[in-house]
XYZ file of C-alpha atoms in Angstrom:
535
model
C -33.826 6.706 54.004
C -33.012 9.349 55.859
C -36.985 10.519 57.000
C -38.303 7.007 57.613
C -34.428 6.469 59.997
C -36.190 9.784 61.629
C -39.329 8.096 62.260
C -38.138 5.258 63.851
C -36.077 7.517 66.189
C -38.846 9.332 67.398
C -41.041 6.549 67.294
C -42.018 4.872 70.631
C -40.777 0.503 70.284
C -43.835 -0.331 72.254
C -46.727 1.758 71.143
C -45.187 1.564 67.629
C -46.844 5.586 67.854
C -44.089 9.689 68.610
C -42.648 9.540 72.093
C -44.911 10.378 74.645
C -43.072 11.977 77.562
C -39.896 9.675 76.563
C -37.449 8.827 79.024
C -34.301 6.822 78.243
C -33.548 3.623 80.364
C -29.507 2.692 81.299
C -29.425 1.237 77.767
C -30.063 3.796 75.854
C -33.266 3.282 74.270
C -36.303 5.205 74.286
C -39.858 5.167 75.297
C -42.800 6.401 76.058
C -42.768 6.520 80.091
C -46.154 5.427 80.667
C -45.385 2.846 78.278
C -41.943 1.694 79.688
C -43.559 2.102 83.565
C -46.742 -0.740 82.472
C -44.376 -3.153 80.484
C -41.814 -3.407 83.568
C -45.367 -3.476 86.293
C -46.691 -6.191 83.628
C -43.618 -8.313 83.720
C -43.211 -8.066 87.848
C -40.608 -6.522 90.264
C -37.988 -9.334 89.809
C -38.121 -8.989 85.612
C -37.297 -5.202 84.680
C -35.440 -5.807 80.756
C -35.243 -3.313 77.394
C -37.952 -4.721 75.673
C -35.826 -3.584 72.348
C -31.880 -5.472 73.284
C -33.719 -7.854 76.121
C -30.379 -6.405 78.569
C -31.656 -7.267 82.179
C -31.408 -4.505 85.698
C -31.155 -6.319 88.764
C -32.705 -2.960 90.400
C -35.967 -0.947 88.800
C -33.960 1.960 86.712
C -35.520 5.431 87.883
C -37.250 7.040 85.255
C -35.824 10.588 83.935
C -37.290 13.051 81.228
C -35.158 12.941 78.630
C -35.669 16.696 77.772
C -33.997 17.044 74.703
C -35.519 13.738 72.363
C -38.956 15.238 74.245
C -38.336 19.119 71.985
C -37.461 16.850 69.355
C -40.569 15.249 68.985
C -42.497 18.248 69.876
C -40.910 19.897 66.755
C -41.553 16.899 64.240
C -45.503 16.985 65.566
C -45.454 20.347 64.196
C -43.802 19.974 60.672
C -46.210 16.973 59.894
C -43.378 14.496 60.345
C -45.441 10.989 60.648
C -43.859 7.388 62.689
C -43.468 4.758 60.398
C -46.080 2.609 60.024
C -45.222 -0.515 62.635
C -44.935 -4.195 61.082
C -48.099 -5.335 61.752
C -49.465 -2.257 59.081
C -47.919 -3.876 56.221
C -49.803 -7.133 54.983
C -48.773 -10.637 55.376
C -49.870 -13.299 53.066
C -52.759 -14.179 54.640
C -53.866 -10.753 54.505
C -55.647 -8.128 52.026
C -52.602 -5.636 50.427
C -53.228 -2.600 49.456
C -53.892 -1.951 45.513
C -51.955 0.829 45.406
C -49.173 0.612 47.561
C -45.961 -0.021 45.652
C -43.097 -1.486 47.136
C -43.973 -3.531 50.462
C -47.824 -2.961 50.531
C -49.857 -1.791 53.678
C -52.636 -4.142 54.159
C -55.716 -2.628 53.298
C -58.378 -0.683 55.477
C -61.615 -1.024 52.494
C -62.257 -2.555 49.725
C -64.425 -1.111 46.520
C -67.037 -2.629 45.007
C -67.136 -0.378 41.948
C -63.700 -0.315 41.534
C -63.042 -3.750 42.212
C -59.480 -2.534 43.943
C -58.821 -2.450 48.003
C -56.800 0.594 49.308
C -55.099 1.499 53.020
C -56.197 4.384 55.004
C -54.398 6.783 52.891
C -54.696 5.527 49.417
C -58.645 5.423 50.717
C -59.112 9.360 51.501
C -60.199 9.807 47.869
C -63.553 8.045 48.389
C -63.988 10.654 50.962
C -62.805 13.387 49.413
C -63.944 13.236 45.847
C -67.678 13.903 44.955
C -68.014 11.139 42.178
C -65.758 8.357 45.071
C -68.520 9.511 47.751
C -71.492 6.525 45.878
C -68.901 3.782 45.923
C -69.752 1.176 47.613
C -66.893 0.236 50.957
C -66.728 -2.966 52.193
C -64.631 -4.691 54.817
C -61.474 -6.202 53.053
C -62.007 -9.011 51.251
C -59.318 -10.889 48.388
C -62.455 -11.904 45.954
C -63.417 -9.096 44.517
C -62.810 -9.960 40.688
C -65.636 -13.409 41.378
C -67.776 -9.911 41.056
C -66.465 -9.855 38.385
C -68.549 -11.493 34.966
C -65.487 -13.413 33.083
C -66.982 -13.053 30.067
C -68.129 -9.917 29.564
C -65.712 -8.201 31.736
C -68.083 -5.842 34.235
C -69.508 -6.129 37.212
C -71.982 -8.901 38.357
C -75.281 -7.096 39.747
C -77.603 -9.697 38.818
C -78.872 -12.890 40.155
C -80.535 -15.463 38.161
C -82.661 -17.423 40.270
C -83.515 -20.151 37.733
C -80.025 -20.628 37.415
C -78.894 -19.739 40.693
C -75.905 -17.616 39.526
C -74.333 -14.063 39.285
C -74.528 -12.728 35.993
C -73.943 -9.353 33.884
C -76.314 -7.399 32.402
C -75.043 -8.499 28.812
C -75.941 -12.619 30.449
C -78.949 -11.836 31.145
C -79.481 -10.309 27.677
C -77.820 -13.220 25.725
C -78.457 -16.318 28.026
C -81.156 -15.449 30.072
C -83.108 -13.971 28.933
C -86.119 -15.276 29.850
C -85.126 -16.378 33.491
C -86.200 -15.080 36.566
C -83.906 -12.210 37.487
C -83.317 -9.822 40.430
C -80.356 -7.401 41.629
C -77.791 -9.575 43.457
C -79.027 -7.133 46.670
C -83.142 -7.828 46.588
C -81.533 -11.814 46.525
C -79.050 -10.659 49.212
C -82.017 -9.446 50.992
C -85.180 -12.056 50.942
C -82.008 -14.686 52.626
C -81.041 -12.315 55.154
C -84.216 -13.032 55.624
C -84.083 -16.907 55.167
C -80.758 -16.401 57.395
C -82.592 -14.942 60.227
C -85.779 -17.556 60.556
C -82.998 -19.851 60.172
C -81.122 -18.782 63.558
C -84.361 -17.928 64.999
C -84.951 -21.899 64.915
C -81.512 -22.149 65.851
C -81.185 -20.178 69.030
C -85.105 -21.379 69.821
C -83.256 -25.225 69.841
C -80.381 -23.532 72.212
C -82.503 -22.592 74.459
C -84.480 -25.267 74.609
C -81.077 -27.585 75.423
C -79.871 -25.067 77.825
C -83.397 -25.798 79.770
C -82.907 -29.332 79.549
C -79.472 -29.132 81.220
C -80.448 -27.501 83.425
C -83.594 -30.425 84.502
C -80.728 -32.553 84.491
C -78.774 -30.804 86.972
C -81.993 -30.779 88.920
C -82.498 -34.823 87.897
C -78.929 -35.614 89.360
C -79.522 -32.892 92.841
C -82.870 -35.826 93.401
C -81.210 -38.437 92.796
C -78.881 -37.662 95.403
C -80.979 -36.530 98.062
C -82.791 -39.640 97.152
C -80.309 -42.128 97.912
C -78.642 -40.195 100.528
C -82.497 -40.291 102.318
C -82.777 -44.098 101.856
C -79.394 -44.507 103.150
C -80.269 -42.886 106.243
C -83.780 -43.819 106.790
C -82.075 -47.256 106.575
C -79.352 -47.472 108.535
C -81.371 -46.092 111.497
C -83.749 -49.068 110.787
C -81.383 -52.111 110.870
C -79.599 -50.296 113.203
C -82.543 -51.692 115.846
C -82.699 -55.203 114.259
C -79.579 -57.995 115.701
C -75.870 -58.139 113.647
C -77.772 -60.520 110.959
C -79.702 -57.047 110.267
C -76.903 -55.063 110.653
C -74.497 -57.202 107.533
C -77.842 -57.123 105.645
C -78.121 -53.911 106.114
C -74.505 -53.483 104.316
C -75.404 -54.973 101.081
C -78.367 -53.483 100.863
C -76.440 -49.906 101.595
C -74.191 -51.413 98.840
C -76.514 -52.196 96.156
C -78.371 -48.367 96.612
C -75.404 -46.669 96.188
C -74.197 -49.239 92.624
C -78.008 -47.925 91.989
C -77.507 -44.253 92.602
C -73.942 -44.134 90.221
C -75.579 -46.844 87.575
C -78.855 -43.518 87.051
C -76.808 -40.821 87.842
C -74.018 -41.899 85.108
C -77.385 -42.557 82.831
C -77.958 -38.497 83.520
C -74.681 -37.080 82.924
C -74.370 -39.059 80.334
C -77.565 -37.463 78.466
C -76.515 -34.497 79.762
C -73.032 -34.405 78.540
C -74.160 -35.452 74.941
C -77.201 -32.344 75.193
C -74.337 -29.745 75.928
C -72.344 -31.366 72.822
C -75.213 -30.344 70.567
C -75.071 -26.909 72.432
C -71.995 -26.044 71.547
C -72.443 -27.600 68.005
C -75.459 -25.623 68.011
C -73.004 -21.733 69.335
C -70.826 -22.653 66.953
C -73.879 -22.969 63.939
C -74.916 -19.862 65.301
C -71.457 -18.173 64.947
C -70.668 -19.601 61.492
C -74.140 -18.352 60.081
C -73.686 -14.890 62.268
C -70.531 -14.490 60.527
C -72.038 -14.795 57.141
C -75.258 -12.381 58.360
C -72.404 -9.667 58.692
C -71.227 -10.159 55.782
C -71.360 -7.156 53.430
C -70.140 -7.773 50.274
C -73.221 -9.212 48.918
C -72.305 -11.466 45.897
C -70.166 -12.628 48.354
C -73.092 -13.643 50.663
C -75.118 -15.624 48.953
C -71.444 -17.229 47.611
C -71.260 -18.557 51.512
C -75.202 -19.460 51.919
C -75.354 -22.386 49.497
C -72.225 -23.995 51.627
C -73.981 -22.957 54.991
C -77.222 -24.564 53.998
C -76.871 -27.885 55.655
C -77.327 -26.150 59.050
C -80.109 -24.820 58.355
C -81.408 -28.460 57.756
C -80.822 -30.420 61.724
C -83.833 -31.108 62.842
C -85.785 -30.108 66.286
C -83.923 -32.220 69.076
C -85.960 -34.378 70.621
C -86.504 -32.689 74.684
C -86.371 -34.209 77.769
C -88.859 -35.058 79.971
C -88.737 -35.517 83.903
C -91.437 -37.491 84.838
C -92.813 -37.187 89.074
C -89.959 -38.250 91.498
C -90.091 -41.200 92.995
C -86.761 -43.354 93.331
C -85.747 -45.097 96.798
C -88.886 -44.419 98.269
C -90.586 -47.859 97.180
C -87.012 -49.650 99.116
C -87.888 -47.856 101.984
C -91.442 -49.053 102.649
C -90.250 -52.676 101.785
C -87.223 -52.453 104.140
C -89.923 -50.986 107.084
C -92.637 -53.485 106.965
C -89.813 -56.250 106.875
C -88.567 -54.944 110.236
C -91.739 -55.293 111.984
C -91.275 -59.235 111.707
C -88.164 -61.378 113.330
C -85.576 -63.125 111.618
C -86.813 -65.583 110.491
C -89.358 -63.986 108.464
C -86.681 -61.278 107.416
C -84.209 -64.421 106.200
C -87.890 -65.584 103.891
C -88.257 -61.892 103.041
C -84.376 -60.681 102.103
C -84.385 -61.878 98.539
C -87.724 -59.044 97.377
C -85.740 -56.492 99.992
C -82.316 -56.994 97.679
C -84.700 -56.944 94.096
C -86.277 -53.810 95.372
C -83.734 -51.575 94.624
C -82.758 -52.897 90.761
C -86.259 -51.450 90.448
C -85.629 -48.068 91.214
C -86.498 -45.783 88.313
C -85.879 -42.236 87.304
C -89.350 -41.649 85.543
C -92.265 -41.984 87.785
C -94.759 -44.324 85.454
C -97.563 -42.592 83.556
C -101.036 -43.969 83.341
C -101.083 -47.015 81.272
C -101.964 -46.119 77.225
C -105.350 -46.523 76.303
C -104.998 -45.881 72.862
C -102.903 -46.828 70.435
C -101.196 -43.524 69.438
C -100.541 -44.108 73.150
C -99.070 -47.577 73.402
C -96.763 -46.801 70.171
C -95.413 -43.639 72.026
C -93.776 -46.479 74.040
C -92.925 -49.171 71.390
C -89.006 -50.584 70.967
C -87.890 -52.807 68.715
C -86.396 -55.783 70.414
C -83.518 -57.739 69.061
C -82.895 -61.307 70.724
C -79.307 -62.269 72.254
C -77.634 -64.750 70.465
C -76.030 -65.620 73.047
C -78.760 -66.910 75.063
C -80.201 -68.682 72.332
C -81.064 -72.582 73.058
C -78.946 -74.887 69.966
C -82.542 -75.952 69.071
C -83.348 -71.331 68.537
C -82.696 -69.934 65.406
C -82.786 -66.472 65.182
C -83.045 -64.330 61.391
C -84.819 -61.032 60.664
C -81.600 -59.454 62.976
C -82.458 -61.442 65.511
C -86.506 -59.778 65.469
C -88.028 -63.584 64.497
C -87.069 -66.719 66.635
C -88.675 -70.129 65.211
C -88.337 -73.375 66.820
C -86.125 -75.808 64.944
C -86.016 -79.541 65.794
C -82.149 -79.226 63.671
C -79.632 -78.480 66.303
C -78.393 -74.953 65.670
C -73.846 -74.154 65.924
C -73.931 -72.333 68.435
C -69.995 -71.725 70.415
C -70.493 -72.231 73.614
C -71.142 -69.224 76.533
C -72.900 -68.472 80.548
C -75.856 -67.701 79.203
C -76.872 -69.973 76.703
C -79.909 -71.677 77.893
C -78.613 -75.310 77.332
C -81.300 -77.074 78.724
C -84.278 -75.079 77.751
C -85.888 -73.717 74.274
C -85.687 -70.079 75.237
C -83.466 -67.360 74.290
C -83.325 -63.654 76.241
C -83.520 -59.681 74.186
C -79.935 -58.063 74.504
C -81.780 -55.502 76.118
C -82.947 -57.703 79.150
C -83.462 -56.574 82.699
C -84.376 -60.167 83.656
C -81.298 -61.299 86.808
C -78.505 -62.526 85.827
C -78.236 -64.991 88.972
C -80.885 -67.247 87.006
C -79.917 -70.363 85.871
C -79.007 -71.064 82.023
C -77.695 -74.953 82.073
C -80.014 -77.075 83.061
C -82.708 -79.235 82.484
C -84.674 -78.391 85.654
C -87.568 -75.713 86.741
C -85.567 -73.487 87.747
C -84.031 -72.565 84.273
C -87.514 -72.191 82.680
C -88.720 -69.077 82.084
C -91.631 -68.367 84.794
C -90.923 -71.602 86.555
C -89.375 -69.311 89.075
C -89.247 -65.864 91.043
C -87.070 -64.473 88.481
C -89.604 -64.680 85.886
C -92.560 -64.174 84.284
C -94.429 -66.026 81.108
C -97.915 -65.602 79.080
C -97.943 -69.758 77.632
C -99.885 -69.193 74.455
C -100.563 -73.181 72.501
C -103.165 -74.027 71.008
C -105.321 -75.078 74.535
C -105.896 -71.393 75.970
C -103.415 -69.228 78.092
C -102.053 -69.615 81.218
C -99.609 -67.435 83.505
C -96.987 -68.588 85.087
C -94.814 -66.727 87.770
C -92.466 -69.526 90.453
C -94.240 -72.928 88.829
C -97.476 -71.545 89.953
C -99.899 -71.687 87.142
C -102.599 -69.503 86.630
C -105.134 -70.413 83.677
C -106.533 -66.845 81.385
C -109.608 -67.053 78.871
C -109.448 -64.788 76.116
C -109.911 -65.435 72.429
C -107.106 -66.973 70.146
C -105.240 -64.610 68.259
C -101.886 -65.531 67.154
C -99.738 -61.833 68.296
C -99.600 -60.653 71.895
C -98.784 -56.878 72.704
C -96.663 -56.248 76.033
C -96.889 -53.185 77.941
C -94.105 -53.288 80.008
C -94.043 -49.977 83.412
C -91.331 -50.746 85.244
C -91.485 -47.961 87.913
C -94.926 -48.757 88.814
C -94.989 -52.611 88.689
C -96.979 -53.097 86.187
C -97.379 -55.917 83.600
C -99.935 -55.938 80.725
C -100.670 -58.373 78.103
C -102.808 -57.516 75.050
C -104.477 -59.250 71.924
C -103.118 -57.428 68.980
C -105.959 -58.144 66.915
C -108.504 -55.766 68.706
C -108.312 -52.593 69.298
C -106.370 -50.942 72.180
C -110.129 -49.805 74.162
C -111.050 -53.690 73.638
C -107.512 -54.734 75.484
C -107.376 -57.503 78.380
C -108.033 -56.123 81.916
C -109.322 -58.100 84.556
C -112.953 -56.958 83.419
C -112.303 -58.192 81.099
C -110.970 -61.427 81.096
C -107.735 -59.846 80.301
C -104.086 -60.082 81.805
C -102.958 -57.084 84.404
C -100.340 -58.241 87.018
C -98.556 -55.101 89.403
C -95.505 -56.425 90.915
C -93.628 -54.389 92.895
C -90.572 -56.081 91.748
C -88.464 -56.119 87.995
C -90.568 -58.005 85.780
C -89.986 -60.018 82.553
C -92.069 -60.942 80.359
C -92.285 -63.998 77.670
C -94.107 -64.753 73.904
C -94.972 -68.115 73.329
C -95.951 -69.274 69.834
C -96.804 -72.414 69.988
C -93.814 -74.746 71.300
C -91.233 -71.643 71.424
C -90.738 -69.198 73.879
C -88.873 -65.663 73.416
C -88.097 -63.216 76.458
C -87.665 -60.217 76.452
C -87.510 -56.729 79.263
C -90.066 -54.930 76.865
């Protein structure tokens, strides 16, 4: 007890080591001069207190070396008296305790896989000094050392059975695993380590790809903003030259551009956030794999390996594809064209100008595909919106199929429902919201107004309808129609799905391919039923 008390007296409560150049502060406690200076410097000029008793001092006390105490500490060092272990050196419930220490146990410094025991730094010295013990395998402190001992034969399990995927001892190999494929745990660890490294390489590659995608998306946001700002600036100059009516239109158009800009930026940022979340998950997975990779205990490594195997099953993430930029340039061109005409022309063309804003897309279209594989790349599953379905239209197969029926369906009232025409629209609609729904006039019929397009198919053939203008289209009879829609390029193509793609309908082959510089909507009509979609 006296020795322990002496150790505590001559130890600094800040660094927990022997006092070095000891000083005594007014409350009577002693510290290393550098320790107390650093402590007070970190707390600031107004905080001068004793780390032990918490007594505060109005002025920062002057520090004078305690010569007597310094001499005593010097003598203690000569006699070999060591400082008492600090509290943080003792094993807590979550730490691995030393198996040799009696009473209050110190934290283990290493675990021995041969002795199946853990040792503090003091009791580990024999493993460094005694020749027989130098050959033992020392690893970081481990709580699960007993898991390396065979419960049936009470000997180390140094063999791994690949047939049963478990650790065994030499007795187990002769009794229950005689004809199984067995290898030393070191060999299995080497194999699994290689697999782990390969998994980490794949994960790191996906991480690099995702980080690259984030950069691309950020550039996309900047490009959208620059294009939108340029469009606003140029259009403000154009409308400044027009009369008061043009100024009002300019204000409306600016609002539409900003709204579309916000939508596009929001879409890209949402995707960016998703990619960043995936990056964070990849980093966490990499950290887990790295931690496992550094495990020195082969058995513990193999125990944990199967638990983390799910990290290796992640599929490669799809990459971000950004096509050449276009954005709002078409809008500016349309406005310049209209600005050359007078007010009456402007009034007539205003709808087309306004609609150009909604056509802006962050991805410029690619050439129209020429093969079936090329078309399938853009395939989408279309589902009809029940809220738009006329009561004579029956939806089935989860909204993927529509049928005209005589019996009226009991659909609830909804402002988007067609009540006059036997029609239905898809959930992913890009049709104009202003399209009338509740009238029987031509304004409600898809293809009979300026906001929709229709390919009508019946026993008599085909006809293309837009703004109540009909155009007959010749071609062979077929039951299914394939549709290719490119918003940014303004291309809408209809194909006979029973013919090869290379024989798809083109202007030269009596096909139908209309190019418009505004948003497009196509319809499928099968005999007497119309189903509309935007894809």
